[in-house]
PDB file of N, CA and C in Angstrom:
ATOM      1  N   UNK A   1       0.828  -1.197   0.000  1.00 58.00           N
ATOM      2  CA  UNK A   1       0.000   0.000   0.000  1.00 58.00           C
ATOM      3  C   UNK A   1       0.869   1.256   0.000  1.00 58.00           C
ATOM      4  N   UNK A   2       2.295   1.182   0.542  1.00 61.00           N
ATOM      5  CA  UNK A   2       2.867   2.494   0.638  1.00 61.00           C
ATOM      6  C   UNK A   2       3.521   2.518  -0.547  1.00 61.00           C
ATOM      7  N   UNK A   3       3.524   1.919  -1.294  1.00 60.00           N
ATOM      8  CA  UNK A   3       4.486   2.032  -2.849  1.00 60.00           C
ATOM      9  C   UNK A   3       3.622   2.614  -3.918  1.00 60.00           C
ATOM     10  N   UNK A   4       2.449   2.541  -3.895  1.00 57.00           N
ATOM     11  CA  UNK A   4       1.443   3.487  -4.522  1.00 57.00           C
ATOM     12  C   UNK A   4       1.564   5.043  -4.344  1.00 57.00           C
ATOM     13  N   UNK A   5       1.564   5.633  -3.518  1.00 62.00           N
ATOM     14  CA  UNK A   5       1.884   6.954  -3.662  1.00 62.00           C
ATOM     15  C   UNK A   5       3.590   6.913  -3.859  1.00 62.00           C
ATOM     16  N   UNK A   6       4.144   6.389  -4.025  1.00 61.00           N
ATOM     17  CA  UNK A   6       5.321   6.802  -3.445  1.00 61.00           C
ATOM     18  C   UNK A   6       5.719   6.720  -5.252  1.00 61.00           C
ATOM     19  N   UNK A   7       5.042   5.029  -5.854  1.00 51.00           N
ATOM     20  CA  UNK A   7       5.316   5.295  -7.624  1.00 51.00           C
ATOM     21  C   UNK A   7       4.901   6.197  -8.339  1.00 51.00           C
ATOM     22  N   UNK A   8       3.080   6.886  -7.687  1.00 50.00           N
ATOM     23  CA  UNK A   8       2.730   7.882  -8.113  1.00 50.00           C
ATOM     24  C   UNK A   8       3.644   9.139  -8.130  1.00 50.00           C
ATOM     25  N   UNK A   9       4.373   9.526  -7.166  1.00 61.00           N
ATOM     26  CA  UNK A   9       5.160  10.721  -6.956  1.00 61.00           C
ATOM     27  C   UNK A   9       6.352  10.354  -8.522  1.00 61.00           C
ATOM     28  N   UNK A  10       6.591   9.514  -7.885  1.00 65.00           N
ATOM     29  CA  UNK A  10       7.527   9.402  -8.842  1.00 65.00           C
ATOM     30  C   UNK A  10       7.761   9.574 -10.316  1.00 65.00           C
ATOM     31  N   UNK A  11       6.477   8.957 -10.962  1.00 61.00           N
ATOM     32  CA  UNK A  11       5.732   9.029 -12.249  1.00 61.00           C
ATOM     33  C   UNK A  11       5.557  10.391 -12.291  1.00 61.00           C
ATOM     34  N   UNK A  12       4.966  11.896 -11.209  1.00 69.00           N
ATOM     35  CA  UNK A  12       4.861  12.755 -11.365  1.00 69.00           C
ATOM     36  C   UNK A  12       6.177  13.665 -11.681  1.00 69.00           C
ATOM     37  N   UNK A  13       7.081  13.032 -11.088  1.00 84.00           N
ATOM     38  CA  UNK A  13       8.563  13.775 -11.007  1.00 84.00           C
ATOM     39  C   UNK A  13       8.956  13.275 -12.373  1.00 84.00           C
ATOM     40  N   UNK A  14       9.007  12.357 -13.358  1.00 88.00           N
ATOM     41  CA  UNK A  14       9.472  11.960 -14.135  1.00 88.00           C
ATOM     42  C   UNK A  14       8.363  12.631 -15.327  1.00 88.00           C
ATOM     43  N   UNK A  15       7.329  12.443 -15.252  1.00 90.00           N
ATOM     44  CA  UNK A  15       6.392  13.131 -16.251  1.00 90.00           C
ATOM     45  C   UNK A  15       7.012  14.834 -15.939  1.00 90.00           C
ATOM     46  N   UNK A  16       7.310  15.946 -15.123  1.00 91.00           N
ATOM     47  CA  UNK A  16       7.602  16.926 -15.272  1.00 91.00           C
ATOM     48  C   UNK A  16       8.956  16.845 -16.135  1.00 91.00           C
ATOM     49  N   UNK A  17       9.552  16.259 -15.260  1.00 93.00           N
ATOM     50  CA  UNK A  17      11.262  16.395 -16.373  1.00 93.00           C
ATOM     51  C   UNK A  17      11.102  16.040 -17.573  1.00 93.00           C
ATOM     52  N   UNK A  18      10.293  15.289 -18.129  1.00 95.00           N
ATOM     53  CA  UNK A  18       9.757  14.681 -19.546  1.00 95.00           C
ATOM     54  C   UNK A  18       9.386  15.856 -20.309  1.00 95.00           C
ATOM     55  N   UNK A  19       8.192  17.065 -19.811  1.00 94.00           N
ATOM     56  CA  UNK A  19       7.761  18.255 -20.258  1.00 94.00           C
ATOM     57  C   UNK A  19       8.477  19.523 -19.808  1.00 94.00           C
ATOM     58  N   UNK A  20      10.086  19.416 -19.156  1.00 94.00           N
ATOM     59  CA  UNK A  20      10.406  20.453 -19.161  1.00 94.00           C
ATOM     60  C   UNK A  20      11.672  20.326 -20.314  1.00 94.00           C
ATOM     61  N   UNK A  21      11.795  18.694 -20.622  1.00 95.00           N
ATOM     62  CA  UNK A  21      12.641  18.471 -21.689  1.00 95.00           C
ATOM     63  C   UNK A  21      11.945  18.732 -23.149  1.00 95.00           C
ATOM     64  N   UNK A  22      10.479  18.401 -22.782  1.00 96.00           N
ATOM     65  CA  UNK A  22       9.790  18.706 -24.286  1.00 96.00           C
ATOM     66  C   UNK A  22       9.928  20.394 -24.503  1.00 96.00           C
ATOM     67  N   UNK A  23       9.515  21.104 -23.510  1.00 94.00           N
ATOM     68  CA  UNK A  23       9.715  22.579 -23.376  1.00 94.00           C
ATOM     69  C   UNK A  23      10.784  22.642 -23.843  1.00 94.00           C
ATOM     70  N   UNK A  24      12.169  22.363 -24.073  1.00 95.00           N
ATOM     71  CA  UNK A  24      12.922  23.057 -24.248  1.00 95.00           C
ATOM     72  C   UNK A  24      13.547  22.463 -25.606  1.00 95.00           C
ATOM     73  N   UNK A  25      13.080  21.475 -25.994  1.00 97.00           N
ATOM     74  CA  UNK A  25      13.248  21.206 -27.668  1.00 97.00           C
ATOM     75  C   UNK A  25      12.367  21.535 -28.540  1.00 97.00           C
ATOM     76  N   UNK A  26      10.840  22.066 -28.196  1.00 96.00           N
ATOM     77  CA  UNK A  26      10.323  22.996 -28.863  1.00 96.00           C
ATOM     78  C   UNK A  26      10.744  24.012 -29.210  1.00 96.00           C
ATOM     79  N   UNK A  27      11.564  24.708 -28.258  1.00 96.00           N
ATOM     80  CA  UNK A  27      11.788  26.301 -28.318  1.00 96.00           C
ATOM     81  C   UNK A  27      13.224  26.361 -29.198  1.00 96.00           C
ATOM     82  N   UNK A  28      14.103  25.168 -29.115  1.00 97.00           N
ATOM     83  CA  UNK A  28      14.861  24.999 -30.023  1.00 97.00           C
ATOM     84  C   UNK A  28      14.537  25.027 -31.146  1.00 97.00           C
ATOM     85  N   UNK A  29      13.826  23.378 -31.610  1.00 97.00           N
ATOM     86  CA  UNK A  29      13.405  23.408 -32.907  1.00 97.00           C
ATOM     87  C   UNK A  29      12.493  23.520 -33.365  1.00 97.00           C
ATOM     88  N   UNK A  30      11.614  24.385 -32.926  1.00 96.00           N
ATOM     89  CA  UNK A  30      10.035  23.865 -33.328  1.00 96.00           C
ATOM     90  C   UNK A  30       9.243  23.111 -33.047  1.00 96.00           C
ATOM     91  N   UNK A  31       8.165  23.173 -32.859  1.00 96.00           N
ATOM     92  CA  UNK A  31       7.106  21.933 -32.195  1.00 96.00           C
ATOM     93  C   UNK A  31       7.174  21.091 -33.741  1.00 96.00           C
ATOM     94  N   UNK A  32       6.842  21.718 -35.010  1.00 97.00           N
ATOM     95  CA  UNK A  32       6.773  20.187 -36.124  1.00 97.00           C
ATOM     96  C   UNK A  32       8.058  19.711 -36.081  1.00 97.00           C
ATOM     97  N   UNK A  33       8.865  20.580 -36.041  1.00 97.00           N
ATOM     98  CA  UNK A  33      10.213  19.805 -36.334  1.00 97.00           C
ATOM     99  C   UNK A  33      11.095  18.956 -35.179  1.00 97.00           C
ATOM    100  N   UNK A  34      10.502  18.892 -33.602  1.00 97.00           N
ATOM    101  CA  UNK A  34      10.734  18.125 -32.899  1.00 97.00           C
ATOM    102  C   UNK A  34       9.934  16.753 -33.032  1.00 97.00           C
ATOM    103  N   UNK A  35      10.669  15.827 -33.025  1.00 96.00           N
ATOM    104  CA  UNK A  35      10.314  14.530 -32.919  1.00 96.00           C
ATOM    105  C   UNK A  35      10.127  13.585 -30.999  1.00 96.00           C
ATOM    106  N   UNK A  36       9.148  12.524 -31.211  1.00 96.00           N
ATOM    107  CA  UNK A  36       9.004  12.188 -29.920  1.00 96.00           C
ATOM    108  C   UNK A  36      10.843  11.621 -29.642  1.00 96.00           C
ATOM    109  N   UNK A  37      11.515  11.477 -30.650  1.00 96.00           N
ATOM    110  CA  UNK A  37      13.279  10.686 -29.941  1.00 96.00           C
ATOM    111  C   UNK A  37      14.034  11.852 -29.525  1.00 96.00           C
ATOM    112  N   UNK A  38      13.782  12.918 -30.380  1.00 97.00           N
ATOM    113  CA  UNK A  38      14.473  14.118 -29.615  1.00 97.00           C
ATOM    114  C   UNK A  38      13.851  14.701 -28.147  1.00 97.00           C
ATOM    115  N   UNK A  39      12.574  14.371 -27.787  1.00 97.00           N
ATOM    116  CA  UNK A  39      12.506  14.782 -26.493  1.00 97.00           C
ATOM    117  C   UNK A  39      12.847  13.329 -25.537  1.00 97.00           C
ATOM    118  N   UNK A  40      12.734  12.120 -26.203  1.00 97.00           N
ATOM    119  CA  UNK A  40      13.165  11.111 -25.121  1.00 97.00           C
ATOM    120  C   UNK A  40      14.950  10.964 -24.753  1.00 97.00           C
ATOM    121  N   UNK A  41      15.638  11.862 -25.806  1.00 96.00           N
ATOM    122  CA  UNK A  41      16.781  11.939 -25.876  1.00 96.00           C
ATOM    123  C   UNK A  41      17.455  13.064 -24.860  1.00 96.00           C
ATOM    124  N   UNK A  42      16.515  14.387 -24.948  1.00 96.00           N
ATOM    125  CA  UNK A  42      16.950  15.583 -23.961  1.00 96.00           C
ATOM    126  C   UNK A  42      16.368  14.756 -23.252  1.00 96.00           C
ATOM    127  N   UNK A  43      15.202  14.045 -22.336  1.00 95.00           N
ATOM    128  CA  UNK A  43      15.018  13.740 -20.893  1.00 95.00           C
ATOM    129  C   UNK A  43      15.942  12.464 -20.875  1.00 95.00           C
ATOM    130  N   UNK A  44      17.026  12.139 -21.222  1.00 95.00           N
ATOM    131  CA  UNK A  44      17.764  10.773 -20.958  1.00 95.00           C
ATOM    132  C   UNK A  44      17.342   9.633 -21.111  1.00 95.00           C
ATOM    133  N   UNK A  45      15.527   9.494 -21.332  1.00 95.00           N
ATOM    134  CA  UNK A  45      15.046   8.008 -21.284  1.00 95.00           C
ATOM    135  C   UNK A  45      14.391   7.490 -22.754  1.00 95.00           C
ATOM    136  N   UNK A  46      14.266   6.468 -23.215  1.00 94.00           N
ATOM    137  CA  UNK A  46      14.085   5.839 -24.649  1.00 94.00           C
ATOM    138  C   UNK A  46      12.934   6.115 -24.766  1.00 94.00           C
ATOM    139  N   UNK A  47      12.357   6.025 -25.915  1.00 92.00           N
ATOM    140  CA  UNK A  47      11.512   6.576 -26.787  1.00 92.00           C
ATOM    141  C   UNK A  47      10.271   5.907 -26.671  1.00 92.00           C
ATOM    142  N   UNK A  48      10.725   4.482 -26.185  1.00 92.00           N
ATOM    143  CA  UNK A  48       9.305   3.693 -26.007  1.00 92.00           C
ATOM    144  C   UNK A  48       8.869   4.033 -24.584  1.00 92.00           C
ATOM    145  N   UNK A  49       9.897   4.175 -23.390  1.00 92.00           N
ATOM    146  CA  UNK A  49       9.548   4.621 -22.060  1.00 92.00           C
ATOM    147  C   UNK A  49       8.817   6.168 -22.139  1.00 92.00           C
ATOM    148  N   UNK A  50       8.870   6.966 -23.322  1.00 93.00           N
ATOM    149  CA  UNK A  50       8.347   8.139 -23.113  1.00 93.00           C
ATOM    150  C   UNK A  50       7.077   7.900 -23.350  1.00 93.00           C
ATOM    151  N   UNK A  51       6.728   6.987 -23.977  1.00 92.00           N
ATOM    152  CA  UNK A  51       5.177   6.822 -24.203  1.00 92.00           C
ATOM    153  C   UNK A  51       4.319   6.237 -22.921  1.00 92.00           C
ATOM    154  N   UNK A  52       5.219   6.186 -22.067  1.00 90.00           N
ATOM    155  CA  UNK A  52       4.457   6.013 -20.736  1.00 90.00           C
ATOM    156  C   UNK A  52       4.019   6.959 -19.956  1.00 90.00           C
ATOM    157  N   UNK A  53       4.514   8.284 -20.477  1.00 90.00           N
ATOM    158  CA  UNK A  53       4.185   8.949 -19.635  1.00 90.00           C
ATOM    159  C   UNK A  53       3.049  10.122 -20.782  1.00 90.00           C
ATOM    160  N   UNK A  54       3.036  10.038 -22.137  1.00 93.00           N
ATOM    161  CA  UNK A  54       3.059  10.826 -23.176  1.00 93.00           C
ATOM    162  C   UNK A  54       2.105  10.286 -24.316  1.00 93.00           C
ATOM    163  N   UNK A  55       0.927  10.431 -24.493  1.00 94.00           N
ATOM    164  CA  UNK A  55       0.816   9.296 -26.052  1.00 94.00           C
ATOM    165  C   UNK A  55       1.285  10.065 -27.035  1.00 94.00           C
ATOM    166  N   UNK A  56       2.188  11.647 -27.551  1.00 95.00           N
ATOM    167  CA  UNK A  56       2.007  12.359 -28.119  1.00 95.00           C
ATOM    168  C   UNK A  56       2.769  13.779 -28.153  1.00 95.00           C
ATOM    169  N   UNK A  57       3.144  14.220 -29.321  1.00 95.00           N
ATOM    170  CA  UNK A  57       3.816  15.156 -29.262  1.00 95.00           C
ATOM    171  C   UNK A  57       2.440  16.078 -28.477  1.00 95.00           C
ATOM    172  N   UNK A  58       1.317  16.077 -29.239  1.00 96.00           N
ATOM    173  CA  UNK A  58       0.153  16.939 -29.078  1.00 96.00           C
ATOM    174  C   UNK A  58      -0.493  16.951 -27.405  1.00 96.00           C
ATOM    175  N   UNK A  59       0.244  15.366 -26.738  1.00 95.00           N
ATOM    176  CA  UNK A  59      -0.203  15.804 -25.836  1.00 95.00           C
ATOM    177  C   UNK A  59       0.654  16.229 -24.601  1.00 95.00           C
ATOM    178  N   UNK A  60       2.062  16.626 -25.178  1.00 95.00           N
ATOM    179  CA  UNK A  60       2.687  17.095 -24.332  1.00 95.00           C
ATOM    180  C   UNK A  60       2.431  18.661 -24.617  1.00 95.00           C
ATOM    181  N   UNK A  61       1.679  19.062 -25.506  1.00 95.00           N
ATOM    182  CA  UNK A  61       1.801  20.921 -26.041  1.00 95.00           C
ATOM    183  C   UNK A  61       1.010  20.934 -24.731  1.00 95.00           C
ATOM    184  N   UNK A  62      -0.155  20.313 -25.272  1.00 94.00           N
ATOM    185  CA  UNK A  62      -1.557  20.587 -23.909  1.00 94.00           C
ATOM    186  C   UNK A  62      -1.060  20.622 -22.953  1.00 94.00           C
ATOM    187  N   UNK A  63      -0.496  19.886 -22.174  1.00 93.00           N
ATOM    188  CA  UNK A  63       0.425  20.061 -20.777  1.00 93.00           C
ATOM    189  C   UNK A  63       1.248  21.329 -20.848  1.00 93.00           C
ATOM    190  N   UNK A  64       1.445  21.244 -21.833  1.00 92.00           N
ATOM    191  CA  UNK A  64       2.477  22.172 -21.337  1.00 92.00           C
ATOM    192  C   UNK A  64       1.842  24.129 -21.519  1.00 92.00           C
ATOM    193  N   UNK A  65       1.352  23.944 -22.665  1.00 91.00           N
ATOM    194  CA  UNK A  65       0.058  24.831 -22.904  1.00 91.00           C
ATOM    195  C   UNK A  65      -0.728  25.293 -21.678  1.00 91.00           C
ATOM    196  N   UNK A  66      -1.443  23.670 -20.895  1.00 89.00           N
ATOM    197  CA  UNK A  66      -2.233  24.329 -20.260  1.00 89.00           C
ATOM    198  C   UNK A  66      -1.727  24.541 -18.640  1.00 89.00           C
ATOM    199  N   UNK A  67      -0.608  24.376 -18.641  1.00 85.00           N
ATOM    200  CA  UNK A  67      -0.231  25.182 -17.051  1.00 85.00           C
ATOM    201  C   UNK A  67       0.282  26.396 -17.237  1.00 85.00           C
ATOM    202  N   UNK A  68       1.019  26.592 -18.569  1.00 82.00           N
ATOM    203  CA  UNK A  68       0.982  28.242 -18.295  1.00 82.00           C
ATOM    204  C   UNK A  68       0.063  28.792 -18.520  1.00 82.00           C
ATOM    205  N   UNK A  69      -1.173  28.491 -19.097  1.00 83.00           N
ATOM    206  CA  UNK A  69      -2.642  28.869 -18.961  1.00 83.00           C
ATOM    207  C   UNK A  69      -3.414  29.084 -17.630  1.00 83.00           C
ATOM    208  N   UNK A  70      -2.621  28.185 -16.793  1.00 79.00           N
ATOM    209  CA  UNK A  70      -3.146  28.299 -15.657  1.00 79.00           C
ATOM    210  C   UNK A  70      -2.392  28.786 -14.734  1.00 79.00           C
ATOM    211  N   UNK A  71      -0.761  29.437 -14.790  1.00 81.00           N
ATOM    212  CA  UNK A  71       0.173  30.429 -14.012  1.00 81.00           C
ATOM    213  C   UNK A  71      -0.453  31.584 -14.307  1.00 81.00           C
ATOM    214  N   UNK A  72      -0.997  31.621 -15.765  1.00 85.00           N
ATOM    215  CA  UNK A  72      -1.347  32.981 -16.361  1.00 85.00           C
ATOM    216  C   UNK A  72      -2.590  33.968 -15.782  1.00 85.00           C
ATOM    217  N   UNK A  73      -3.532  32.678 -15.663  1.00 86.00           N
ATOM    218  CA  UNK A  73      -5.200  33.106 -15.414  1.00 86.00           C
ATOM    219  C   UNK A  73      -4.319  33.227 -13.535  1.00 86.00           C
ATOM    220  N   UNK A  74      -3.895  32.621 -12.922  1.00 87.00           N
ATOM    221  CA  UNK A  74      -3.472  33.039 -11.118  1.00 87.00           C
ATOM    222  C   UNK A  74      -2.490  34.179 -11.482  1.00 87.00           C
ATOM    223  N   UNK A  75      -1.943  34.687 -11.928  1.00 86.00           N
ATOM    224  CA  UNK A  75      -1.549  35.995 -12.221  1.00 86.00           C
ATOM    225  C   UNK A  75      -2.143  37.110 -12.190  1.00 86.00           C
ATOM    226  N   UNK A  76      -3.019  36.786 -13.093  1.00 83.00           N
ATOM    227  CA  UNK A  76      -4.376  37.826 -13.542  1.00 83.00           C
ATOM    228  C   UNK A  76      -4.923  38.182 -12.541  1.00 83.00           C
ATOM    229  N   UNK A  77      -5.447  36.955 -11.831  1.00 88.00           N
ATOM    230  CA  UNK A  77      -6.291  37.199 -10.809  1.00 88.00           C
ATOM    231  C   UNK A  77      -5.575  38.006  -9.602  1.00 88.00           C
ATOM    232  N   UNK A  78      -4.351  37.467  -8.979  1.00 85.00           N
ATOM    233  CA  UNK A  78      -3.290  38.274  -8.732  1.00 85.00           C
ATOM    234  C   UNK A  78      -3.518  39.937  -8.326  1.00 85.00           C
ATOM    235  N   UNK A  79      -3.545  40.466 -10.026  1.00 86.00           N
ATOM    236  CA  UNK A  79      -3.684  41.517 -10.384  1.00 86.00           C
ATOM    237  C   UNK A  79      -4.484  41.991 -10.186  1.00 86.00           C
ATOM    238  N   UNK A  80      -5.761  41.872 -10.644  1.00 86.00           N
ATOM    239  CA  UNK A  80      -7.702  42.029 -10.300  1.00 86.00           C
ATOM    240  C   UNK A  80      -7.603  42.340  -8.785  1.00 86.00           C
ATOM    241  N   UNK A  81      -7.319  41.644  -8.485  1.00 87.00           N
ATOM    242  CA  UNK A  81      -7.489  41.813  -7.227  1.00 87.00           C
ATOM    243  C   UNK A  81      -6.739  42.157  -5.663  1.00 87.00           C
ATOM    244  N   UNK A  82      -5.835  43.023  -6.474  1.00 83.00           N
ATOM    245  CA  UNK A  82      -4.564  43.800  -5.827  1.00 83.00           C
ATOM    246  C   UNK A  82      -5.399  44.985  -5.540  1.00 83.00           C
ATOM    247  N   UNK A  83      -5.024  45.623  -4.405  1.00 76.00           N
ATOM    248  CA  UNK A  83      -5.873  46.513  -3.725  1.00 76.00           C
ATOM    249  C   UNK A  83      -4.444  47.550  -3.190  1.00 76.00           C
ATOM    250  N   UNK A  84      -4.269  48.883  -3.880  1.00 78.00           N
ATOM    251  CA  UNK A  84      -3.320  49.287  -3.551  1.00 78.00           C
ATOM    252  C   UNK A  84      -3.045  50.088  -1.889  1.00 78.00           C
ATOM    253  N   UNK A  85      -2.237  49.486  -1.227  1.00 71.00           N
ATOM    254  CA  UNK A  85      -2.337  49.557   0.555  1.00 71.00           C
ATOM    255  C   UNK A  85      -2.775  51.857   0.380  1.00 71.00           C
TER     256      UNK A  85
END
């Protein structure tokens, strides 16, 4: 029972480094022109292990898309609702 959260964490720590490696071979080469081996290559792990965490170039954009969507909108709000002392 305690290896369940503990693989979950883990899977979470490994799925981020996965999308901060996809993040940063987009911005290199392009989202068409990155391939799923070039991001299993920047995160160190093979190409078939990335599909464990990934079905998809498309669905690493969304991830990655939608949390700065969602730093962005807690920003905003942030702002809205700054009340100057």
């Amino acid at each position: 029972a305690r290896w369940v959260p503990e693989a979950a964490e883990r899977k979470g720590e490994r799925r981020g480094h996965v999308l901060d490696a996809a993040r940063t071979q987009f911005a290199l080469r392009g989202f068409e022109a990155t391939t799923m081996r070039d991001i299993a290559d920047a995160a160190g792990i093979t190409a078939s292990n990335l599909y464990r965490y990934f079905e998809s170039k498309d669905s690493m954009i969304h991830a990655i898309l939608g949390d700065f969507s969602d730093r962005l909108t807690e920003a905003y709000r942030d702002v809205i609702q700054w009340a100057p002392p």
